[in-house]
Structures are given as structure tokens and as C-alpha cells.
Amino acid sequence: MDYTYYGFSSCVGAFFEMPTTDARKILPDHLQPVEMQHTRSILALTAFEFTESEVGAYNEIVMAVIVPPVVEPGKPLPKAAFYPFYVGTDTPESRAHAIERWHLPHYMKDLEIAFTHRDDEIEVNLRDDGQPVLDLVVTKHVAVPQKNLYNSFMSDDSGNYKANIYMEAPHSEHEEEGGSLTLYPHAMTESLTLDEIGTYPFREQWYQAGLQTFEPLETL
């Protein structure tokens, strides 16, 4: 089995409430959103500082809807399953690689993705030619070495796909609502009802330097 590896210096993510009406419009017919309560689904924001890959170093941010995971015999229970509906990167090579290999939907321009590291938080600022797209803050908690499995589902004109993704690094996760999210009107956020998206996360994750491993893509 051929795996694809990505080394990163940090990865931060957070879950926010979103309207289920938005989630259903984003998702293909064969996927359903996970609801945290009636009419409220989950928007996931994940930001990476990749240091090693087949296409070099780059920064990336992923906007996704949380969907039910697939439990497979002989594999650990996935921590979460994502349907990415927009991915932003800061290099054309990383964009072409992810579209060709993983069928991930991208914003087709290089973006400015800035990480500000502080003692107890990371702030991620996403800009498009200086125009604000989003500001994300994720706060730190006690980290322990972990290897976690995630599912990612993708759909495009060629079909429906799933990838199993392992994240291996010192990892912290908490529900203390210390982070924040500000979304701005932009092509990457136009499918979201901005004033109905949670501004404080109900779950935050922080991976320190580690390895992301993709199993081969599955066609559904």
C-alpha cells in the first residue's frame, strides 16, 4: 500500500456551530451532517504549517463540515470525519498536488496564511491580496503523544472519494472555549450564513510538530 506523507511544524483546528441548512447545501446527497443539537451542525477549521511534502513547504487552511465517520474492521475509531468544501494554500504546487491526488476543492489563488505563535495560543490570519477572509485563534492545553485517525470525504465531477488520514504528534484537545473565529465576506465563506456561525469554538485541537499520513484514496 502506497502512503503519502506530510511533515508539519504545527496544526491547529477548532469546531464551531453552524446552521444545518448551510451544511446540507454544502454536502453531496450521500453525506449527512453531524448535528450537535437540532438545526445546528459543525463547521471545522484546520490550519497547517507543512514543512515537508512532495511539493515542498507550504501553509494550508481547510474549511469542512463534520459528517459521520466510517468504522472499519482492524482500524481505530476515527476521531472525526470531514467533508472539506474549501481549501486555501499559499503555493500553486501544493494546490495542484491536492486537487490531482485527493480531489480537494481549492480556492484557485495563492493566499496569505500567517501563523502567529504565542505561549498559549496560535493565531491564523487568512488574507486574499490583503482582503480579510478569516481570523482563527486556537488555545493550548496539555499535550500528549498520539496517533489519531480521521476520515476525509471528497466529491467532484469524477466521483465520490474517501481518504483515511493519520495524525501523529504531541496533541492537545479541550472544550474550554478559549479560541475565537471571525469570518469575513469572501468567495470562501459565501456558502455560510456568517451571522449564524459560532464565534467561539466548542472544541479546540493543537498538534505540535509531527507527521500526517494519507492512505491511498478510495473510490466510493
Short mmCIF file of C-alpha atoms in Angstrom, two decimals:
data_model
loop_
_atom_site.label_atom_id
_atom_site.label_comp_id
_atom_site.label_asym_id
_atom_site.label_seq_id
_atom_site.Cartn_x
_atom_site.Cartn_y
_atom_site.Cartn_z
CA MET A 1 0.00 0.00 0.00
CA ASP A 2 1.45 3.37 -1.06
CA TYR A 3 1.15 6.08 1.56
CA THR A 4 1.61 9.83 1.17
CA TYR A 5 3.45 11.70 3.92
CA TYR A 6 3.41 15.34 5.02
CA GLY A 7 5.61 16.71 7.78
CA PHE A 8 4.30 19.71 9.72
CA SER A 9 5.61 22.04 12.40
CA SER A 10 2.13 22.77 13.74
CA CYS A 11 -1.52 22.07 13.04
CA VAL A 12 -4.41 23.74 14.83
CA GLY A 13 -8.12 23.22 14.44
CA ALA A 14 -11.44 24.07 16.02
CA PHE A 15 -15.12 23.14 15.76
CA PHE A 16 -17.83 25.79 15.59
CA GLU A 17 -21.62 25.70 15.44
CA MET A 18 -23.16 26.30 12.02
CA PRO A 19 -26.73 26.15 10.66
CA THR A 20 -27.72 22.70 9.45
CA THR A 21 -29.36 24.40 6.47
CA ASP A 22 -25.89 25.62 5.40
CA ALA A 23 -24.36 22.19 6.00
CA ARG A 24 -26.96 20.40 3.88
CA LYS A 25 -26.47 22.83 0.99
CA ILE A 26 -22.71 22.19 1.08
CA LEU A 27 -22.80 18.39 1.39
CA PRO A 28 -23.38 15.98 -1.51
CA ASP A 29 -26.52 13.85 -1.32
CA HIS A 30 -24.76 10.74 0.03
CA LEU A 31 -23.43 12.54 3.15
CA GLN A 32 -25.30 13.89 6.15
CA PRO A 33 -24.08 16.44 8.71
CA VAL A 34 -23.45 15.59 12.33
CA GLU A 35 -25.76 17.74 14.45
CA MET A 36 -24.65 18.86 17.91
CA GLN A 37 -28.25 19.89 18.56
CA HIS A 38 -31.38 20.26 16.44
CA THR A 39 -30.73 22.56 13.43
CA ARG A 40 -27.08 23.12 14.44
CA SER A 41 -24.24 21.31 12.69
CA ILE A 42 -20.45 21.61 12.90
CA LEU A 43 -18.02 23.75 10.91
CA ALA A 44 -14.39 22.66 11.22
CA LEU A 45 -11.42 24.94 10.55
CA THR A 46 -7.96 23.36 10.35
CA ALA A 47 -4.69 25.16 9.59
CA PHE A 48 -1.34 23.52 8.78
CA GLU A 49 2.26 24.65 8.57
CA PHE A 50 3.70 21.95 6.33
CA THR A 51 7.49 21.69 6.33
CA GLU A 52 7.96 18.57 4.17
CA SER A 53 5.96 17.18 1.26
CA GLU A 54 6.35 16.07 -2.35
CA VAL A 55 5.78 19.72 -3.34
CA GLY A 56 7.86 21.40 -0.65
CA ALA A 57 6.85 23.53 2.32
CA TYR A 58 3.54 25.41 2.34
CA ASN A 59 0.74 26.64 4.57
CA GLU A 60 -2.84 25.43 4.23
CA ILE A 61 -6.26 26.07 5.72
CA VAL A 62 -9.22 23.70 5.37
CA MET A 63 -12.90 24.57 5.81
CA ALA A 64 -15.07 21.49 6.31
CA VAL A 65 -18.41 20.17 7.52
CA ILE A 66 -18.28 17.36 10.09
CA VAL A 67 -20.02 14.15 8.94
CA PRO A 68 -20.33 10.65 10.47
CA PRO A 69 -17.12 8.60 10.31
CA VAL A 70 -16.73 5.15 8.78
CA VAL A 71 -15.79 2.42 11.26
CA GLU A 72 -13.63 -0.24 9.59
CA PRO A 73 -12.56 -3.63 10.97
CA GLY A 74 -8.98 -3.63 12.17
CA LYS A 75 -8.70 0.16 12.30
CA PRO A 76 -9.09 2.53 15.25
CA LEU A 77 -12.27 4.55 15.64
CA PRO A 78 -11.86 7.81 13.70
CA LYS A 79 -11.77 10.90 15.90
CA ALA A 80 -13.80 12.79 13.29
CA ALA A 81 -14.82 12.76 9.65
CA PHE A 82 -14.65 15.84 7.42
CA TYR A 83 -16.15 16.99 4.15
CA PRO A 84 -13.80 19.79 3.02
CA PHE A 85 -15.65 22.36 0.92
CA TYR A 86 -12.83 24.89 0.55
CA VAL A 87 -9.07 24.57 0.88
CA GLY A 88 -6.68 27.51 0.68
CA THR A 89 -2.92 27.29 0.18
CA ASP A 90 -0.06 29.67 -0.48
CA THR A 91 1.69 27.82 -3.34
CA PRO A 92 0.44 26.69 -6.77
CA GLU A 93 2.33 23.40 -6.46
CA SER A 94 0.52 22.36 -3.28
CA ARG A 95 -2.81 23.31 -4.80
CA ALA A 96 -2.23 21.26 -7.98
CA HIS A 97 -0.99 18.29 -5.92
CA ALA A 98 -4.03 18.19 -3.62
CA ILE A 99 -6.52 18.62 -6.46
CA GLU A 100 -4.94 15.90 -8.60
CA ARG A 101 -4.29 13.35 -5.85
CA TRP A 102 -7.07 13.98 -3.34
CA HIS A 103 -9.82 15.77 -5.33
CA LEU A 104 -9.88 18.53 -2.72
CA PRO A 105 -11.77 21.71 -3.71
CA HIS A 106 -9.46 24.73 -3.67
CA TYR A 107 -9.63 28.48 -3.91
CA MET A 108 -7.59 28.92 -7.06
CA LYS A 109 -5.29 31.74 -5.96
CA ASP A 110 -2.31 31.86 -3.64
CA LEU A 111 -3.43 33.19 -0.26
CA GLU A 112 -1.58 34.85 2.58
CA ILE A 113 -1.75 32.43 5.54
CA ALA A 114 0.02 33.90 8.56
CA PHE A 115 0.65 32.00 11.81
CA THR A 116 1.41 33.97 14.97
CA HIS A 117 2.76 31.73 17.74
CA ARG A 118 2.30 32.81 21.35
CA ASP A 119 2.95 30.93 24.58
CA ASP A 120 -0.63 29.75 24.99
CA GLU A 121 -2.23 30.21 21.56
CA ILE A 122 -1.76 30.29 17.81
CA GLU A 123 -3.49 32.91 15.69
CA VAL A 124 -4.06 32.21 11.99
CA ASN A 125 -4.90 35.08 9.64
CA LEU A 126 -6.10 34.31 6.12
CA ARG A 127 -5.93 37.09 3.52
CA ASP A 128 -6.55 37.31 -0.23
CA ASP A 129 -4.49 40.16 -1.71
CA GLY A 130 -4.84 41.88 1.64
CA GLN A 131 -8.60 41.28 1.89
CA PRO A 132 -9.52 39.53 5.15
CA VAL A 133 -11.07 36.07 4.80
CA LEU A 134 -10.87 34.74 8.36
CA ASP A 135 -9.07 35.08 11.69
CA LEU A 136 -8.76 31.95 13.84
CA VAL A 137 -7.35 31.64 17.36
CA VAL A 138 -6.71 28.23 18.95
CA THR A 139 -5.53 27.90 22.55
CA LYS A 140 -3.14 25.39 24.08
CA HIS A 141 -3.85 22.61 26.55
CA VAL A 142 -1.80 19.70 27.94
CA ALA A 143 -0.27 17.76 25.02
CA VAL A 144 0.40 14.02 24.93
CA PRO A 145 1.87 11.95 22.06
CA GLN A 146 -0.93 10.46 19.96
CA LYS A 147 -1.65 8.86 16.61
CA ASN A 148 -5.22 9.66 15.55
CA LEU A 149 -7.27 8.54 12.56
CA TYR A 150 -9.57 10.86 10.61
CA ASN A 151 -11.77 10.36 7.55
CA SER A 152 -11.97 12.89 4.73
CA PHE A 153 -14.68 12.70 2.08
CA MET A 154 -14.39 14.40 -1.30
CA SER A 155 -16.75 14.75 -4.27
CA ASP A 156 -16.28 16.24 -7.72
CA ASP A 157 -17.47 15.62 -11.28
CA SER A 158 -15.35 12.46 -11.46
CA GLY A 159 -16.91 10.73 -8.44
CA ASN A 160 -17.03 10.37 -4.67
CA TYR A 161 -13.96 9.54 -2.61
CA LYS A 162 -12.70 8.83 0.92
CA ALA A 163 -9.23 9.09 2.44
CA ASN A 164 -8.05 7.78 5.79
CA ILE A 165 -5.65 10.26 7.38
CA TYR A 166 -3.42 9.63 10.39
CA MET A 167 -2.03 12.46 12.51
CA GLU A 168 0.95 11.55 14.69
CA ALA A 169 2.37 14.18 17.06
CA PRO A 170 2.06 15.60 20.57
CA HIS A 171 -1.62 16.56 20.65
CA SER A 172 -3.89 18.58 22.91
CA GLU A 173 -7.68 18.79 22.77
CA HIS A 174 -10.08 20.64 25.02
CA GLU A 175 -13.53 22.24 25.25
CA GLU A 176 -12.70 25.35 27.27
CA GLU A 177 -13.87 27.80 24.55
CA GLY A 178 -10.70 29.86 24.71
CA GLY A 179 -10.31 30.40 20.98
CA SER A 180 -12.23 32.52 18.51
CA LEU A 181 -13.26 32.82 14.86
CA THR A 182 -14.01 35.85 12.71
CA LEU A 183 -15.27 35.23 9.18
CA TYR A 184 -15.46 37.92 6.50
CA PRO A 185 -17.46 38.11 3.25
CA HIS A 186 -15.39 36.32 0.59
CA ALA A 187 -15.76 33.59 -2.02
CA MET A 188 -14.51 31.02 0.52
CA THR A 189 -17.25 31.95 3.01
CA GLU A 190 -20.15 32.67 0.66
CA SER A 191 -21.84 29.31 1.38
CA LEU A 192 -22.06 30.22 5.07
CA THR A 193 -24.62 32.39 6.84
CA LEU A 194 -21.94 34.43 8.57
CA ASP A 195 -24.01 35.87 11.40
CA GLU A 196 -25.15 32.35 12.37
CA ILE A 197 -21.68 30.80 12.68
CA GLY A 198 -20.35 30.37 16.21
CA THR A 199 -17.56 32.80 17.09
CA TYR A 200 -16.16 30.65 19.92
CA PRO A 201 -15.16 27.01 19.41
CA PHE A 202 -16.72 24.23 21.44
CA ARG A 203 -13.65 22.08 20.73
CA GLU A 204 -10.03 23.01 20.01
CA GLN A 205 -7.12 20.85 18.83
CA TRP A 206 -3.41 21.55 18.59
CA TYR A 207 -0.82 19.24 17.07
CA GLN A 208 2.81 20.08 17.64
CA ALA A 209 5.45 19.06 15.08
CA GLY A 210 4.64 15.69 13.57
CA LEU A 211 3.57 13.61 10.59
CA GLN A 212 0.37 13.42 8.55
CA THR A 213 -0.10 10.16 6.62
CA PHE A 214 -2.67 9.55 3.90
CA GLU A 215 -3.68 6.04 2.96
CA PRO A 216 -4.44 5.55 -0.77
CA LEU A 217 -7.61 7.25 -1.97
CA GLU A 218 -10.75 5.10 -2.01
CA THR A 219 -13.47 5.47 -4.64
CA LEU A 220 -16.95 5.18 -3.16
#
